[in-house]
Every structure is written in C-alpha cells, then in structure tokens.
Amino acid sequence: MGPGGHLAMDGANEMQGVNTGDLRAREIERARFFELSLDLLCVAGLDGYFKEINPSFSRVLGYSEAELLAQPLIDFVHPEDRADTSHAFERLAGGEPLIDFENRYRCKDGELRTLEWRAVVDSPGEQIHAIARDVTEQHGLRAQLLQSQKLEAVGQLAGGLAHDFNNLMLAIIANASFAREHEAVTGELEEYVCEIEQAAKRAADLTRQLLAFSRRRTMKREPVDLNALVTELHRMLRRLIPESVELVFEPTFGIPLIEGDLSQLEQVLVNLCLNARDAMPEGGRIVVSTGYAGTPEREDRSWLRLRVADNGSGMVPEIRERVFEPFFTTKKKGEGTGLGLAMAYGIVEQHGGSISVESTPDEGSVFEIELPVTKGARRKTKPARRAEAPGGSETVLIAEDEEIVRKVISGMLRRNGYAVINTADGNAALRAYEEHREEIAMVLVDVVMPGMSGPELAAALRVLDPELPVLFTSGYNQDGRLRDILPEGARLLDKPFQESELLRRVRQVLDHKPTD
C-alpha cells in the first residue's frame, strides 16, 4: 500500500480512537449521574429481578444493594399492590411504556414508601430501564390537605347547625328544670328528669367542643378541680365504655386547683379514656388518677398530675413516638381521624402543661398530664339562685323566630316577675315597640332571624330610642365571626343558658351594669 493508503489507515485509527474516548467519557458521565441521582434508577429483567440499582434505592428503602438484587423485586412491594405491579410488568413486556405508575414498597424498618414509576423496555436486550420518585411525603401532605378541608367542612356544618341545635338544647334543659321543680316530680321520676337535664347539658358541651376545635375558640379560664372534673365525667364515660372494661378512679384528696378551660380539659380526659377503651376490645381495666407531679418520695406541689392507665394492647415504639401527630391513626380507614390525641396535646400545651405516654406491647399504656397549680385560686361557691339573679317587674320585648325558644324564655322571665311581649321576627318587634314604647324597658333579640336580623332590628330600634337596652342571644357559641356583625359593645348571651344566667344578664342590662 502507498503512503496515501497508510495515511488513510492512520486517519481511520485516529477517528476510531476519538469515538472510543467519547463513548467512555459518556459512560463515565452516565455512571456518575446514576450514582448521584436522588431519584431511584434501575435496570431490571423481565424475570422480575433488579439487575442494577443506584444508591438511592438503599437510601430510600434501607436495604443493601446485595439484598435488593438477591430477591424478586415483587417481594419488596406491599402485598396489596403486587397484583397491579404484575400487570404493569405484563404491559412493559408487551412493549407499552409505563408512565406515572404508583406502588408501595416496604422498607427494611417496616415503613411504607410510595414510589411513582416511569419505565420502558429495551426489546433487544429484554431489559427494563426505570426511574422512580419517592412521593410519600406528597401523598401525606395531600391526605392532610383533604383531611383539613373535610374538617373545615365539618366546622362550617357545625356552625350552621349550632343555632338550631342549641335552641333545642335550651328548650330541653329549661323544661327539664321546670319539671324538676314541680311538686309532683319526686323520687325515681325526679332522677329521670335530672338525667335528661344532664344529658342535654352534655350535648351542648359537645357542640361547644366541636366549635372550639373547628374555630379555635379562645380558651375560657376558670378555677378547675381535677377530682371534681373526673367525678362529673365518670357517669358519662361509664356509658361510653363497655361493661367488659373496668373504670376506676383513684383520686388524691386535698389537691389544689388549676386554672383552665373546663370544657377543653373534659375533652382531653374523654379522648384519653376512649383511646384506652379502643385498645382493649376484649376487656380490661382503665385507671384514672390524680395527684402531685413527680414521685411520692419527691412530689412537686407546684404541678398536678392527671393519669390515664390501661392494660390493653399497648404500642410499639414506632407508633408511640407518633401518637400525638395530627392525622396519625392506627385505626382502619373510616374509623378514626387521628385528631383525638393531637387535640389533647394541643389543649394541654395551651394550658401551659405537658402530656407524655409510656407504653409496651401487650402490657398497656399510661398517658400522664402535668398541669401547673394556680396560686390563690378559690373553689366556686354556689349561692342561692334568687340571691344571685333576682327577678324584676319590667316589660321585656322578645324577638325570637323559634316558637319553642320564645316559650321557654318568656316562661323563665314571667315566673320571676317580668312582663313579656313576644314577637317572631324583626318587623313584628318593630311594630310591637311602636305600640308599647312607654312600657318596654329592654329588648331580648336573637342574632340570626329570617328577614331582618337581630343587629338590623337593634339598629332600627336605636333610631327610635338610642338608649334602649338590648341583649342579644345566639346559638353559635362564641363564633368569632358572629362578633363581627354585632354592634360595638353589644351584650351577647350564648345559648343554651340556665335560667339563673338569663336572669342575671337581664338584670345587668336593665341596671346598666357591666357584664361579668
């Protein structure tokens, strides 16, 4: 071959050398990206085994590379997702690319991670090239968002129903109270009436608790006796807990008071007891106890302890560490929201206290709450109703669209000496005021009424008499948005209310005294 041929050969070798170098460089780059990728990259065979995986597989799932390559990949998939995964493999084997397919993989520590896959099959080599992204957190956030939206809807529904519900509770409580005072109601019948009254009050409290959570009602602070709190709730809890579960109260007598929201603290205790009940489907024992924080040998008398202990199924450490997380629940879908213990945690913290849990599988759980003692707090006294809330002889104009509520309120006022003019809406109230202006000493008006609302009625009446005393009533239970529609300085009485509370507030308005 001549020189030209030699040169041509040398040029061909040179070109071949450049191509080989580029290929090697590209392979090195691909290998580097393969190792550094936060996504899970793999090559798998149609036999169902991983052939090659990047380090992110071990980082996310916790298994070593050798462990992941040694077993069929289906073994790592959650059992409920294996059928769909097998169908996805079949589609890939048929040449169909896989896009946005999701399944759950079980990690080495038992946790589940949701992976979103994209994959294609290399027909000549019969290998699957796939990339997966861990979308577990996104799924969790999405679920929490949906749960939050659901709770917001529940809160709105509760607000809408609260007005009518509390009107009914007012009527039940008031009529039960009237019946209890009747001379014919004695003995066993009186006990039944008292039960009706207490059940209605509990129902009203449940409405307040729901609204407190959904609207984050401001905490109402008052002196609280933990022993009295547990004693009052014992009868209701006994009805909620099956006979197969023994409910025991072990108080420490003489402990001081704490300061807090009685309704919210009741909610915490109920949640803890119901949680203990659910941990003992076959029966067991719940012990509620009170005392000072610390140990008997080293008591801390500036803190009180409220403890709920059970001998139920207990919890493994992984669950115990997460019990106070919002939306975390071990119950079946549809049986729990994962909010009970999270709400308990938030309420206790709002009270300046702490809540902790100790639990061992098959040995039960102990929830312990510590709350600061309130220095100088005094136990409430119960003065006679008449002395605390005297009646009167003035004329009160009532504007209330619910007939049953009008009847109850007018009954409470008339039996304590007041004269009453009843109206069912704002227009009727205006006409009544114009006809009896000289007689009417004050107006008792419902905030929400069809047609003219309570605030609109009050504004119209104030045009006629700027000094006319007005007391608003509402079944929305301290809804912050309700305050926004009331005139500045308005006096509001929440439904349902006791007769003594109505009389006291009416007297305050008539006498131009500040509201307590």
Coordinates of C-alpha atoms in Angstrom, one line a residue:
M1 CA 0.0 0.0 0.0
G2 CA 1.4 3.5 -0.8
P3 CA 1.7 6.4 1.5
G4 CA -1.7 7.6 0.8
G5 CA -3.2 4.3 1.9
H6 CA -1.1 4.4 5.0
L7 CA -2.3 7.8 5.9
A8 CA -5.8 6.8 5.3
M9 CA -5.4 3.9 7.6
D10 CA -3.8 6.1 10.3
G11 CA -6.7 8.6 9.9
A12 CA -9.2 5.8 10.4
N13 CA -7.5 4.6 13.5
E14 CA -7.4 8.2 14.8
M15 CA -11.1 8.6 14.3
Q16 CA -11.8 5.3 15.9
G17 CA -9.7 6.4 18.9
V18 CA -11.8 9.6 19.3
N19 CA -15.1 7.8 19.1
T20 CA -13.9 5.2 21.7
G21 CA -12.8 8.1 24.0
D22 CA -16.1 9.9 23.7
L23 CA -18.1 6.7 24.4
R24 CA -16.0 6.1 27.5
A25 CA -16.4 9.6 28.7
R26 CA -20.2 9.4 28.2
E27 CA -20.3 6.1 30.1
I28 CA -18.5 7.7 32.9
E29 CA -20.9 10.7 32.9
R30 CA -23.9 8.4 32.9
A31 CA -22.5 6.3 35.7
R32 CA -21.9 9.5 37.7
F33 CA -25.4 10.7 37.2
F34 CA -26.7 7.2 38.0
E35 CA -24.9 7.4 41.4
L36 CA -25.8 10.9 42.3
S37 CA -29.4 10.9 41.3
L38 CA -31.9 11.5 44.1
D39 CA -34.4 9.5 42.1
L40 CA -34.3 5.7 42.2
L41 CA -32.8 4.5 38.9
C42 CA -32.6 0.8 38.0
V43 CA -32.3 -1.8 35.3
A44 CA -34.5 -4.8 35.7
G45 CA -35.0 -8.0 33.8
L46 CA -38.3 -9.4 32.6
D47 CA -37.6 -12.2 35.1
G48 CA -38.6 -9.8 37.8
Y49 CA -35.2 -9.2 39.4
F50 CA -33.2 -5.9 39.7
K51 CA -30.1 -6.1 37.6
E52 CA -28.6 -2.8 38.6
I53 CA -29.7 -0.1 41.0
N54 CA -28.4 3.2 42.1
P55 CA -27.6 4.2 45.7
S56 CA -30.9 6.0 46.1
F57 CA -32.6 2.6 46.4
S58 CA -30.7 1.8 49.5
R59 CA -31.1 5.3 50.9
V60 CA -34.9 5.2 50.5
L61 CA -35.7 1.6 51.3
G62 CA -32.9 0.8 53.7
Y63 CA -31.8 -2.5 52.1
S64 CA -28.3 -3.0 50.8
E65 CA -27.7 -3.4 47.1
A66 CA -27.0 -7.1 47.6
E67 CA -30.3 -7.6 49.4
L68 CA -32.2 -5.8 46.6
L69 CA -30.6 -7.8 43.8
A70 CA -31.0 -11.2 45.6
Q71 CA -34.8 -11.3 45.7
P72 CA -37.6 -10.8 43.1
L73 CA -38.5 -7.1 43.3
I74 CA -42.1 -8.1 43.8
D75 CA -41.1 -9.3 47.3
F76 CA -40.4 -5.7 48.4
V77 CA -43.8 -4.5 47.1
H78 CA -46.7 -4.1 49.6
P79 CA -48.9 -7.2 49.2
E80 CA -52.0 -5.1 48.3
D81 CA -50.1 -3.6 45.4
R82 CA -48.5 -6.7 43.9
A83 CA -51.3 -7.6 41.5
D84 CA -51.1 -4.1 39.9
T85 CA -47.3 -4.3 39.8
S86 CA -47.5 -7.7 38.0
H87 CA -50.0 -6.2 35.4
A88 CA -47.6 -3.3 34.9
F89 CA -44.8 -5.8 34.1
E90 CA -47.0 -7.5 31.6
R91 CA -47.7 -4.3 29.8
L92 CA -44.0 -3.5 29.8
A93 CA -43.2 -6.9 28.3
G94 CA -45.7 -6.2 25.6
G95 CA -43.8 -3.0 24.6
E96 CA -46.0 -0.5 26.3
P97 CA -44.1 2.2 28.3
L98 CA -45.1 2.8 31.9
I99 CA -45.9 6.3 32.9
D100 CA -46.9 7.6 36.4
F101 CA -47.5 4.2 37.9
E102 CA -47.5 4.1 41.7
N103 CA -47.0 1.3 44.2
R104 CA -45.8 1.0 47.8
Y105 CA -42.6 -0.6 48.8
R106 CA -41.9 -1.8 52.3
C107 CA -38.7 -0.5 53.8
K108 CA -36.3 -2.6 55.9
D109 CA -37.6 -0.9 59.1
G110 CA -41.2 -1.7 58.2
E111 CA -42.2 1.8 56.9
L112 CA -44.0 2.1 53.6
R113 CA -42.8 4.4 50.9
T114 CA -44.9 5.2 47.8
L115 CA -42.9 5.3 44.6
E116 CA -44.0 6.8 41.3
W117 CA -42.5 5.0 38.3
R118 CA -41.7 5.6 34.6
A119 CA -40.2 2.7 32.7
V120 CA -39.6 1.4 29.2
V121 CA -38.4 -2.0 27.9
D122 CA -35.3 -2.4 25.7
S123 CA -36.6 -5.1 23.4
P124 CA -33.3 -6.4 22.0
G125 CA -31.8 -6.8 25.5
E126 CA -35.1 -7.6 27.2
Q127 CA -34.3 -5.2 30.0
I128 CA -36.4 -2.7 31.7
H129 CA -35.0 0.8 32.3
A130 CA -36.9 2.6 35.0
I131 CA -36.9 5.7 37.2
A132 CA -38.9 6.0 40.4
R133 CA -39.5 9.0 42.6
D134 CA -40.4 8.8 46.3
V135 CA -43.8 10.6 46.6
T136 CA -44.6 9.5 50.1
E137 CA -44.4 13.0 51.6
Q138 CA -46.5 14.5 48.8
H139 CA -49.2 11.8 49.4
G140 CA -49.1 12.6 53.1
L141 CA -49.5 16.3 52.5
R142 CA -52.3 15.7 50.0
A143 CA -54.1 13.5 52.5
Q144 CA -53.6 16.1 55.3
L145 CA -55.0 18.8 53.0
L146 CA -58.0 16.7 52.1
Q147 CA -58.5 15.9 55.8
S148 CA -58.2 19.6 56.7
Q149 CA -60.7 20.5 54.0
K150 CA -63.0 17.8 55.4
L151 CA -62.6 19.3 58.9
E152 CA -63.3 22.8 57.6
A153 CA -66.5 21.5 56.0
V154 CA -67.4 19.8 59.3
G155 CA -66.7 23.1 61.1
Q156 CA -68.9 25.0 58.7
L157 CA -71.7 22.4 59.0
A158 CA -71.4 22.6 62.8
G159 CA -71.7 26.3 62.7
G160 CA -74.8 26.1 60.6
L161 CA -76.4 23.5 62.8
A162 CA -75.3 25.0 66.1
H163 CA -78.0 27.7 66.1
D164 CA -80.9 25.2 65.7
F165 CA -79.2 22.6 67.9
N166 CA -78.6 25.0 70.8
N167 CA -82.2 26.3 70.5
L168 CA -83.4 22.7 71.1
M169 CA -80.9 22.2 73.9
L170 CA -82.1 25.4 75.6
A171 CA -85.7 24.1 75.4
I172 CA -84.8 20.7 76.8
I173 CA -82.7 22.0 79.6
A174 CA -85.2 24.7 80.6
N175 CA -88.2 22.4 80.5
A176 CA -86.4 19.7 82.4
S177 CA -85.5 22.3 85.1
F178 CA -89.2 23.4 85.2
A179 CA -90.3 19.8 85.6
R180 CA -87.8 19.1 88.3
E181 CA -89.2 21.9 90.4
H182 CA -92.8 20.7 90.1
E183 CA -94.1 19.2 93.3
A184 CA -95.4 16.1 91.5
V185 CA -91.9 15.2 90.3
T186 CA -90.3 13.2 93.1
G187 CA -88.3 10.0 93.7
E188 CA -87.5 8.0 90.6
L189 CA -89.2 10.4 88.3
E190 CA -87.1 13.3 89.5
E191 CA -84.0 11.2 88.9
Y192 CA -85.1 10.6 85.3
V193 CA -85.7 14.3 84.8
C194 CA -82.2 15.1 86.2
E195 CA -80.7 12.6 83.8
I196 CA -82.5 14.4 80.9
E197 CA -81.1 17.7 82.1
Q198 CA -77.6 16.4 82.5
A199 CA -77.6 14.7 79.1
A200 CA -78.8 17.9 77.4
K201 CA -76.0 19.9 79.0
R202 CA -73.5 17.3 77.9
A203 CA -74.9 17.5 74.3
A204 CA -74.5 21.3 74.4
D205 CA -70.9 20.9 75.7
L206 CA -70.1 18.6 72.7
T207 CA -71.3 21.3 70.4
R208 CA -69.0 23.8 72.1
Q209 CA -66.1 21.4 71.9
L210 CA -66.6 20.8 68.2
L211 CA -66.8 24.6 67.5
A212 CA -63.8 25.2 69.8
F213 CA -61.8 22.9 67.6
S214 CA -63.1 24.0 64.2
R215 CA -62.9 27.7 65.0
R216 CA -60.1 27.6 67.7
R217 CA -62.2 29.3 70.3
T218 CA -60.3 31.4 72.8
M219 CA -59.7 29.4 76.0
K220 CA -62.1 30.3 78.8
R221 CA -60.0 30.3 82.0
E222 CA -61.6 29.4 85.4
P223 CA -60.5 27.5 88.5
V224 CA -60.8 23.8 87.9
D225 CA -60.9 21.0 90.4
L226 CA -59.4 17.9 88.7
N227 CA -61.1 15.5 91.2
A228 CA -64.5 17.1 90.5
L229 CA -63.8 17.0 86.8
V230 CA -63.2 13.3 86.8
T231 CA -66.1 12.6 89.1
E232 CA -68.5 14.6 86.9
L233 CA -67.4 12.7 83.8
H234 CA -67.4 9.3 85.4
R235 CA -71.1 8.6 84.7
M236 CA -70.9 9.6 81.1
L237 CA -67.7 7.6 80.5
R238 CA -69.4 4.6 82.0
R239 CA -72.0 4.7 79.3
L240 CA -69.3 5.0 76.6
I241 CA -67.2 2.2 77.9
P242 CA -68.4 -1.4 77.7
E243 CA -69.1 -3.5 80.8
S244 CA -66.1 -5.7 79.9
V245 CA -63.8 -2.7 80.8
E246 CA -63.5 -1.8 84.4
L247 CA -63.3 2.0 85.0
V248 CA -61.6 3.0 88.3
F249 CA -61.0 6.5 89.7
E250 CA -58.1 6.9 92.2
P251 CA -58.1 10.5 93.5
T252 CA -55.6 12.2 95.7
F253 CA -57.8 14.3 98.0
G254 CA -56.9 17.8 99.0
I255 CA -55.0 18.7 95.9
P256 CA -55.2 22.4 94.9
L257 CA -56.9 23.9 91.8
I258 CA -55.6 24.6 88.4
E259 CA -56.7 27.3 86.0
G260 CA -58.1 26.2 82.6
D261 CA -61.0 25.7 80.3
L262 CA -63.2 23.1 81.9
S263 CA -64.8 22.1 78.7
Q264 CA -61.5 21.6 76.9
L265 CA -60.0 19.6 79.8
E266 CA -63.1 17.4 79.8
Q267 CA -62.5 16.7 76.2
V268 CA -58.9 15.7 76.8
L269 CA -60.0 13.2 79.5
V270 CA -62.8 11.7 77.3
N271 CA -60.3 11.3 74.4
L272 CA -57.8 9.5 76.6
C273 CA -60.4 7.2 78.1
L274 CA -61.9 6.3 74.7
N275 CA -58.5 5.7 73.3
A276 CA -57.8 3.3 76.2
R277 CA -61.2 1.6 75.5
D278 CA -60.3 1.0 71.9
A279 CA -57.0 -0.6 73.0
M280 CA -59.0 -3.3 75.0
P281 CA -61.6 -4.8 72.6
E282 CA -61.7 -8.0 74.7
G283 CA -62.0 -6.1 78.0
G284 CA -59.6 -4.8 80.6
R285 CA -59.1 -2.0 83.1
I286 CA -58.8 1.8 82.9
V287 CA -57.5 3.7 86.0
V288 CA -57.8 7.4 86.1
S289 CA -55.9 9.0 88.9
T290 CA -54.9 12.5 90.2
G291 CA -52.1 13.7 92.4
Y292 CA -49.0 15.8 92.5
A293 CA -46.4 15.5 89.8
G294 CA -43.1 13.7 90.4
T295 CA -42.9 10.6 92.7
P296 CA -44.4 10.0 96.1
E297 CA -40.9 10.4 97.6
R298 CA -40.2 13.7 95.6
E299 CA -43.5 15.4 94.9
D300 CA -43.6 18.7 93.1
R301 CA -46.5 20.5 94.7
S302 CA -46.5 23.3 92.1
W303 CA -47.7 20.8 89.5
L304 CA -50.6 18.4 89.4
R305 CA -50.8 15.1 87.6
L306 CA -53.8 13.5 85.7
R307 CA -53.0 10.0 84.7
V308 CA -55.0 7.5 82.5
A309 CA -53.6 4.0 82.5
D310 CA -54.9 0.9 80.8
N311 CA -53.8 -2.8 80.5
G312 CA -54.6 -3.0 76.8
S313 CA -52.7 -3.9 73.7
G314 CA -50.0 -1.2 74.2
M315 CA -47.9 0.3 71.4
V316 CA -44.6 -0.5 69.7
P317 CA -42.0 2.4 69.8
E318 CA -42.6 3.4 66.2
I319 CA -46.3 4.1 67.0
R320 CA -45.8 5.5 70.4
E321 CA -43.5 8.2 69.0
R322 CA -46.2 9.4 66.6
V323 CA -49.4 9.2 68.7
F324 CA -49.7 13.0 69.1
E325 CA -49.1 13.7 65.4
P326 CA -52.2 15.2 63.7
F327 CA -54.0 12.8 61.4
F328 CA -51.9 9.8 62.6
T329 CA -54.1 6.8 63.4
T330 CA -53.7 3.1 63.6
K331 CA -57.5 2.5 63.1
K332 CA -59.0 1.2 60.0
K333 CA -59.9 3.6 57.2
G334 CA -63.1 5.5 58.2
E335 CA -62.8 4.6 61.9
G336 CA -60.6 7.4 63.1
T337 CA -59.4 10.8 62.1
G338 CA -56.2 10.8 64.0
L339 CA -57.3 14.0 65.8
G340 CA -58.2 12.9 69.3
L341 CA -54.7 12.7 70.8
A342 CA -53.4 15.6 68.7
M343 CA -56.2 17.8 70.1
A344 CA -55.4 16.6 73.6
Y345 CA -51.7 17.5 73.1
G346 CA -52.7 21.0 71.8
I347 CA -55.1 21.7 74.6
V348 CA -52.6 20.6 77.3
E349 CA -49.9 22.8 75.8
Q350 CA -52.3 25.7 75.7
H351 CA -52.8 25.3 79.4
G352 CA -49.1 25.5 80.0
G353 CA -48.8 21.8 80.7
S354 CA -47.3 18.7 79.2
I355 CA -48.6 15.3 78.2
S356 CA -46.5 12.1 77.8
V357 CA -47.1 8.4 77.1
E358 CA -45.4 5.3 78.2
S359 CA -46.4 2.0 76.5
T360 CA -45.3 -1.5 76.0
P361 CA -46.8 -4.0 73.5
D362 CA -49.3 -6.3 75.3
E363 CA -48.8 -4.5 78.6
G364 CA -50.9 -1.4 78.1
S365 CA -50.3 2.4 78.0
V366 CA -50.0 5.2 80.5
F367 CA -50.8 8.8 79.5
E368 CA -49.7 11.4 82.0
I369 CA -50.7 15.0 82.0
E370 CA -48.9 17.6 84.2
L371 CA -50.6 21.0 84.8
P372 CA -49.4 24.0 86.8
V373 CA -51.2 24.7 90.1
T374 CA -53.0 28.1 90.2
K375 CA -51.9 30.0 93.3
G376 CA -54.7 31.8 95.1
A377 CA -57.5 30.2 93.1
R378 CA -60.6 29.6 95.1
R379 CA -63.3 27.0 94.7
K380 CA -66.6 28.2 93.3
T381 CA -69.3 28.8 95.8
K382 CA -73.0 28.1 94.9
P383 CA -75.1 31.0 96.3
A384 CA -78.9 30.7 96.1
R385 CA -80.2 31.4 92.6
R386 CA -82.6 34.1 93.7
A387 CA -79.9 36.0 95.6
E388 CA -77.5 35.7 92.6
A389 CA -80.0 36.5 89.9
P390 CA -83.1 38.4 91.2
G391 CA -86.1 38.9 89.0
G392 CA -87.9 42.2 88.3
S393 CA -91.2 43.8 87.2
E394 CA -90.1 45.5 83.9
T395 CA -91.5 44.7 80.5
V396 CA -89.2 42.8 78.1
L397 CA -89.7 42.7 74.4
I398 CA -88.6 39.3 72.9
A399 CA -87.7 38.9 69.2
E400 CA -87.1 35.2 68.6
D401 CA -88.1 33.2 65.5
E402 CA -88.2 29.8 67.2
E403 CA -91.5 29.4 69.0
I404 CA -90.2 26.8 71.4
V405 CA -87.4 29.1 72.5
R406 CA -89.8 32.1 72.8
K407 CA -92.0 30.0 75.1
V408 CA -89.0 28.9 77.3
I409 CA -87.5 32.4 77.6
S410 CA -90.9 34.1 78.3
G411 CA -91.6 31.4 80.9
M412 CA -88.3 32.0 82.7
L413 CA -88.9 35.7 82.8
R414 CA -92.6 35.6 83.8
R415 CA -92.1 33.2 86.6
N416 CA -89.6 35.8 88.0
G417 CA -91.9 38.8 87.8
Y418 CA -91.2 40.2 84.4
A419 CA -93.9 41.2 81.9
V420 CA -93.2 39.8 78.4
I421 CA -94.1 40.8 74.8
N422 CA -93.4 38.0 72.3
T423 CA -92.6 38.6 68.6
A424 CA -91.4 36.1 66.0
D425 CA -89.4 38.4 63.7
G426 CA -87.8 41.9 63.4
N427 CA -90.8 43.6 61.7
A428 CA -93.2 42.3 64.3
A429 CA -90.8 43.5 67.0
L430 CA -90.7 47.0 65.5
R431 CA -94.5 47.2 65.4
A432 CA -94.7 46.0 69.0
Y433 CA -92.2 48.5 70.2
E434 CA -94.0 51.4 68.4
E435 CA -97.3 50.3 70.1
H436 CA -95.9 49.7 73.6
R437 CA -92.9 52.1 73.6
E438 CA -93.7 53.5 77.0
E439 CA -93.9 50.1 78.6
I440 CA -90.9 48.3 77.2
A441 CA -87.8 48.5 79.3
M442 CA -85.4 46.4 77.2
V443 CA -85.3 44.1 74.2
L444 CA -84.0 40.5 74.1
V445 CA -83.3 39.7 70.5
D446 CA -81.9 36.6 68.6
V447 CA -79.0 37.4 66.3
V448 CA -80.0 35.2 63.4
M449 CA -83.6 35.5 62.3
P450 CA -85.2 35.3 58.8
G451 CA -85.7 38.6 57.1
M452 CA -84.4 41.3 59.4
S453 CA -81.5 40.1 61.5
G454 CA -81.1 40.8 65.2
P455 CA -78.4 43.5 64.6
E456 CA -80.6 45.2 62.0
L457 CA -83.5 45.2 64.3
A458 CA -81.4 46.7 67.1
A459 CA -80.2 49.4 64.7
A460 CA -83.8 50.3 63.8
L461 CA -84.9 50.4 67.4
R462 CA -81.9 52.6 68.4
V463 CA -83.1 55.1 65.8
L464 CA -86.3 55.3 67.8
D465 CA -84.6 55.3 71.2
P466 CA -80.8 55.5 71.3
E467 CA -80.7 54.5 75.0
L468 CA -82.8 51.3 74.6
P469 CA -81.1 48.4 76.4
V470 CA -80.6 45.4 74.1
L471 CA -79.4 41.9 75.0
F472 CA -78.6 39.6 72.0
T473 CA -78.9 35.8 72.2
S474 CA -77.3 33.3 69.8
G475 CA -76.7 29.6 69.4
Y476 CA -73.4 29.9 67.6
N477 CA -71.4 29.7 70.8
Q478 CA -68.8 32.4 70.7
D479 CA -68.2 32.2 67.0
G480 CA -65.6 35.0 66.3
R481 CA -67.3 35.9 63.0
L482 CA -70.6 36.4 64.9
R483 CA -68.9 39.2 66.9
D484 CA -68.1 41.0 63.7
I485 CA -71.7 41.6 62.8
L486 CA -72.7 42.8 66.2
P487 CA -72.6 46.5 67.1
E488 CA -69.7 47.6 69.2
G489 CA -70.2 47.0 72.9
A490 CA -73.1 44.6 72.3
R491 CA -74.1 42.2 75.1
L492 CA -74.3 38.6 74.0
L493 CA -75.9 35.6 75.8
D494 CA -74.9 32.3 74.4
K495 CA -77.5 29.5 74.0
P496 CA -78.2 27.2 75.7
F497 CA -78.3 29.1 79.0
Q498 CA -79.6 28.4 82.5
E499 CA -82.5 30.3 84.0
S500 CA -80.2 31.9 86.6
E501 CA -77.8 33.1 83.8
L502 CA -80.7 34.7 81.9
L503 CA -82.0 36.5 84.9
R504 CA -78.6 37.8 85.9
R505 CA -77.8 39.1 82.4
V506 CA -81.2 40.7 82.0
R507 CA -80.8 42.4 85.4
Q508 CA -77.3 43.6 84.4
V509 CA -78.7 45.1 81.2
L510 CA -81.6 46.8 82.9
D511 CA -79.5 48.2 85.7
H512 CA -76.8 49.3 83.2
K513 CA -74.2 47.2 85.0
P514 CA -71.0 45.8 83.3
T515 CA -71.3 42.2 82.1
D516 CA -69.3 39.6 84.1

